[in-house]
Short mmCIF file of C-alpha atoms in Angstrom, two decimals:
data_model
loop_
_atom_site.label_atom_id
_atom_site.label_comp_id
_atom_site.label_asym_id
_atom_site.label_seq_id
_atom_site.Cartn_x
_atom_site.Cartn_y
_atom_site.Cartn_z
CA MET T 80 121.23 91.49 104.43
CA ASP T 81 123.27 90.13 100.88
CA LYS T 82 123.93 93.78 99.82
CA SER T 83 124.81 93.02 96.50
CA TRP T 84 120.97 93.96 95.54
CA LYS T 85 121.65 97.54 96.81
CA SER T 86 124.86 97.65 94.65
CA ALA T 87 122.91 96.49 92.04
CA LEU T 88 119.89 99.09 91.99
CA ALA T 89 122.29 101.99 92.79
CA LYS T 90 124.36 101.44 89.21
CA VAL T 91 120.76 101.26 87.24
CA CYS T 92 120.11 104.05 89.71
CA GLU T 93 123.56 106.07 88.81
CA ILE T 94 123.20 105.22 85.06
CA TYR T 95 119.78 105.93 84.22
CA PHE T 96 119.56 109.66 86.47
CA GLN T 97 122.36 110.87 84.52
CA SER T 98 121.79 110.54 81.28
CA ASP T 99 118.91 112.28 79.56
CA THR T 100 116.91 109.57 79.10
CA LYS T 101 113.13 109.80 80.28
CA ILE T 102 110.93 106.62 81.62
CA GLU T 103 108.32 105.50 83.34
CA TRP T 104 108.86 102.88 85.25
CA ILE T 105 108.26 102.21 89.41
CA LEU T 106 110.34 99.56 91.65
CA VAL T 107 108.21 96.33 92.96
CA GLY T 108 109.13 93.34 94.50
CA SER T 109 110.91 92.63 97.45
CA VAL T 110 113.84 95.15 96.93
CA GLY T 111 111.27 97.63 97.05
CA SER T 112 109.31 95.84 100.80
CA VAL T 113 112.73 96.19 102.19
CA LEU T 114 112.95 99.83 100.90
CA GLN T 115 110.42 100.78 102.80
CA GLY T 116 110.90 98.68 105.98
CA CYS T 117 110.16 95.41 105.20
CA GLU T 118 112.69 92.40 106.70
CA MET T 119 113.16 90.11 103.83
CA GLU T 120 115.49 88.47 102.04
CA PRO T 121 115.18 90.25 98.12
CA GLY T 122 115.65 87.76 95.53
CA ASP T 123 116.31 90.32 92.34
CA VAL T 124 116.13 94.25 90.96
CA ASP T 125 112.35 93.98 90.00
CA ILE T 126 111.14 96.98 87.79
CA TYR T 127 108.14 97.82 86.00
CA VAL T 128 108.06 100.34 82.87
CA LYS T 129 104.70 101.91 81.62
CA HIS T 130 104.57 101.62 78.37
CA LYS T 131 106.70 98.57 75.90
CA GLU T 132 109.03 100.95 74.72
CA GLY T 133 110.06 101.61 78.17
CA VAL T 134 112.25 97.83 78.44
CA SER T 135 114.32 98.76 75.02
CA GLN T 136 115.20 102.37 76.79
CA PHE T 137 116.52 100.58 80.00
CA ALA T 138 118.18 97.50 77.65
CA GLU T 139 119.75 100.51 76.26
CA LEU T 140 121.09 102.97 78.44
CA LEU T 141 122.58 99.23 80.59
CA ASN T 142 123.82 97.78 77.31
CA ASP T 143 127.59 97.30 79.17
CA PHE T 144 125.97 94.72 81.00
CA ALA T 145 124.41 92.75 78.53
CA LEU T 146 125.84 89.34 77.10
CA SER T 147 128.13 89.18 74.18
CA SER T 148 126.28 86.62 72.71
CA LYS T 149 122.75 85.56 72.53
CA CYS T 150 121.95 83.14 75.77
CA GLU T 151 120.59 80.50 74.63
CA ASN T 152 118.25 79.61 77.78
CA ARG T 153 115.28 80.20 77.07
CA SER T 154 113.82 80.21 80.30
CA SER T 155 111.54 84.01 81.12
CA ASN T 156 114.24 82.79 85.27
CA ASP T 157 117.26 82.30 83.34
CA TRP T 158 117.49 84.04 80.04
CA LEU T 159 120.00 87.50 80.20
CA SER T 160 119.69 90.04 77.07
CA SER T 161 122.54 90.33 74.91
CA LYS T 162 124.34 92.18 72.76
CA GLU T 163 122.33 90.27 69.37
CA GLU T 164 118.70 89.91 72.07
CA PRO T 165 118.24 92.68 74.50
CA VAL T 166 114.76 92.00 74.56
CA PHE T 167 112.51 89.25 75.28
CA ASN T 168 109.00 88.96 74.55
CA GLN T 169 106.50 85.77 75.85
CA THR T 170 103.56 85.43 75.44
CA PHE T 171 101.88 82.01 77.88
CA THR T 172 99.06 79.49 77.29
CA SER T 173 96.98 82.10 79.52
CA GLY T 174 97.31 84.81 77.18
CA PHE T 175 99.41 86.51 79.83
CA THR T 176 102.34 88.45 77.35
CA TRP T 177 105.50 90.58 79.01
CA THR T 178 108.70 92.38 77.44
CA LYS T 179 111.65 91.97 79.50
CA ALA T 180 115.32 92.64 79.73
CA ARG T 181 117.74 90.91 82.13
CA TRP T 182 120.89 91.38 83.87
CA GLU T 183 123.45 90.04 85.79
CA ILE T 184 124.55 93.61 87.99
CA SER T 185 126.85 93.01 91.07
CA GLY T 186 126.40 89.47 90.88
CA PHE T 187 122.32 90.29 91.12
CA ASN T 188 119.85 89.61 88.76
CA VAL T 189 118.02 93.20 87.29
CA GLU T 190 114.91 92.72 85.27
CA VAL T 191 112.75 95.61 83.56
CA VAL T 192 109.42 94.57 82.40
CA HIS T 193 106.65 95.54 80.79
CA ILE T 194 103.18 93.86 81.07
CA SER T 195 100.86 93.94 77.63
CA ASN T 196 98.51 91.32 78.33
CA PRO T 197 97.54 90.88 81.71
CA ALA T 198 95.13 87.72 81.07
CA GLY T 199 92.60 88.67 83.54
CA ILE T 200 94.30 88.28 86.79
CA PRO T 201 92.39 91.12 89.21
CA ASP T 202 93.22 94.13 89.72
CA SER T 203 90.53 96.95 91.04
CA LEU T 204 89.64 99.46 92.99
CA THR T 205 86.37 97.91 94.47
CA GLY T 206 87.20 94.91 95.74
CA GLU T 207 88.73 92.16 93.83
CA GLY T 208 92.03 93.91 94.96
CA MET T 209 94.60 95.88 92.89
CA TRP T 210 97.41 94.14 91.34
CA GLU T 211 101.25 95.38 91.73
CA GLY T 212 101.95 94.67 88.16
CA GLY T 213 98.33 96.65 87.21
CA GLN T 214 97.31 99.58 86.07
CA TYR T 215 96.49 101.94 88.99
CA ILE T 216 100.18 101.25 90.49
CA TRP T 217 101.74 104.35 88.87
CA SER T 218 99.30 106.90 90.88
CA HIS T 219 99.96 105.42 93.68
CA SER T 220 103.79 105.30 93.76
CA LYS T 221 105.82 105.94 97.28
CA ASN T 222 108.99 106.92 96.94
CA VAL T 223 111.81 105.66 98.53
CA SER T 224 116.07 106.72 98.64
CA ILE T 225 118.28 104.78 98.14
CA GLY T 226 121.49 106.73 98.64
CA GLU T 227 121.50 110.20 97.04
CA TYR T 228 118.71 108.48 94.47
CA THR T 229 114.67 108.56 95.44
CA ILE T 230 112.76 106.73 93.16
CA PRO T 231 108.86 105.48 92.99
CA THR T 232 108.02 102.38 94.48
CA VAL T 233 105.07 100.74 94.69
CA PRO T 234 103.80 100.48 98.70
CA LEU T 235 103.37 98.17 101.00
CA GLU T 236 99.47 98.17 100.45
CA ILE T 237 99.01 97.11 97.35
CA GLN T 238 102.46 94.64 97.60
CA LEU T 239 100.28 92.85 100.58
CA GLU T 240 97.56 92.13 98.13
CA SER T 241 99.65 90.50 95.79
CA ASN T 242 101.52 88.55 98.03
CA LEU T 243 98.16 87.00 100.12
CA LYS T 244 96.97 86.18 96.70
CA ARG T 245 99.72 84.53 95.65
CA LYS T 246 100.12 83.03 99.34
CA ARG T 247 103.91 84.08 99.99
CA GLN T 248 103.34 83.49 103.55
CA GLU T 249 106.42 84.83 104.71
CA ARG T 250 106.33 88.16 103.21
CA VAL T 251 102.62 88.64 103.93
CA GLU T 252 103.88 88.20 107.76
CA SER T 253 106.81 90.62 107.26
CA ILE T 254 104.47 93.31 105.48
CA LEU T 255 101.79 92.71 108.55
CA THR T 256 104.53 93.43 110.54
CA THR T 257 106.03 96.87 109.09
CA LEU T 258 102.45 98.26 108.64
CA LYS T 259 102.30 97.34 112.18
CA ASN T 260 104.84 98.71 113.58
CA TYR T 261 105.39 101.93 111.36
CA GLY T 262 101.79 102.68 110.45
CA TYR T 263 99.84 102.52 107.19
CA ASN T 264 97.82 104.65 104.46
CA LYS T 265 93.91 103.76 105.33
CA GLU T 266 92.42 105.25 102.37
CA LEU T 267 94.63 102.67 100.06
CA ILE T 268 94.52 99.84 101.92
CA ASN T 269 90.44 99.61 101.68
CA LYS T 270 91.36 100.22 97.93
CA ALA T 271 94.38 97.76 97.52
CA LEU T 272 93.00 94.89 99.43
CA SER T 273 89.95 92.26 97.78
CA SER T 274 87.22 92.21 100.53
CA GLN T 275 88.16 88.70 102.09
CA ASN T 276 91.92 90.36 102.60
CA LEU T 277 90.55 93.38 103.69
CA SER T 278 88.90 91.61 106.79
CA TYR T 279 92.06 89.49 107.26
CA PHE T 280 93.89 92.35 107.32
CA TYR T 281 92.23 94.17 110.12
CA SER T 282 91.47 91.08 112.54
CA GLU T 283 95.48 90.43 112.40
CA VAL T 284 96.00 94.50 113.32
CA SER T 285 93.47 93.97 115.54
CA LEU T 286 91.84 97.91 114.80
CA PRO T 287 88.04 99.10 113.99
CA ARG T 288 87.96 99.67 109.58
#
């Protein structure tokens, strides 16, 4: 496993926890999965912040990693924060709108995002499934450890729903294996998964509801 993501996340944690800044943030994506026991190769370090100003606050904290000149690449997958443009706002044709900051730290991409308009992505406690970038993740966060730091992450039960919806089968299988081997929160799995995906989950783990 490429350990550069560990170095990148540890550096972010070191800077954040040594500052007096208070930001409501949560780790999402593949790094959050790995820290909960999954075997997968993280693509980048993904952090969601609850409030839009949290993106700018992280940008200030991580200013040393910003480019010295403005990034000319406007693709959201390649753009990086700079001293001139620390934060990037983007609205897609669907209406989906996010604010983000992005750096390369220890050779690994670190992205901080706030989503202000989810453009109708299903996010529900009653049948449509909970979204990893949605409103319900904050009250269900799970603490994980990296080195001396304890940080909140989105539980695998919720990550499973998002990866099923995105048809990311390798990640789905890794999450399922981890939940089978180490157990899962039955109440949360029943809330987190859509009706269709809940039936699939129970057929895979071969346990009664």
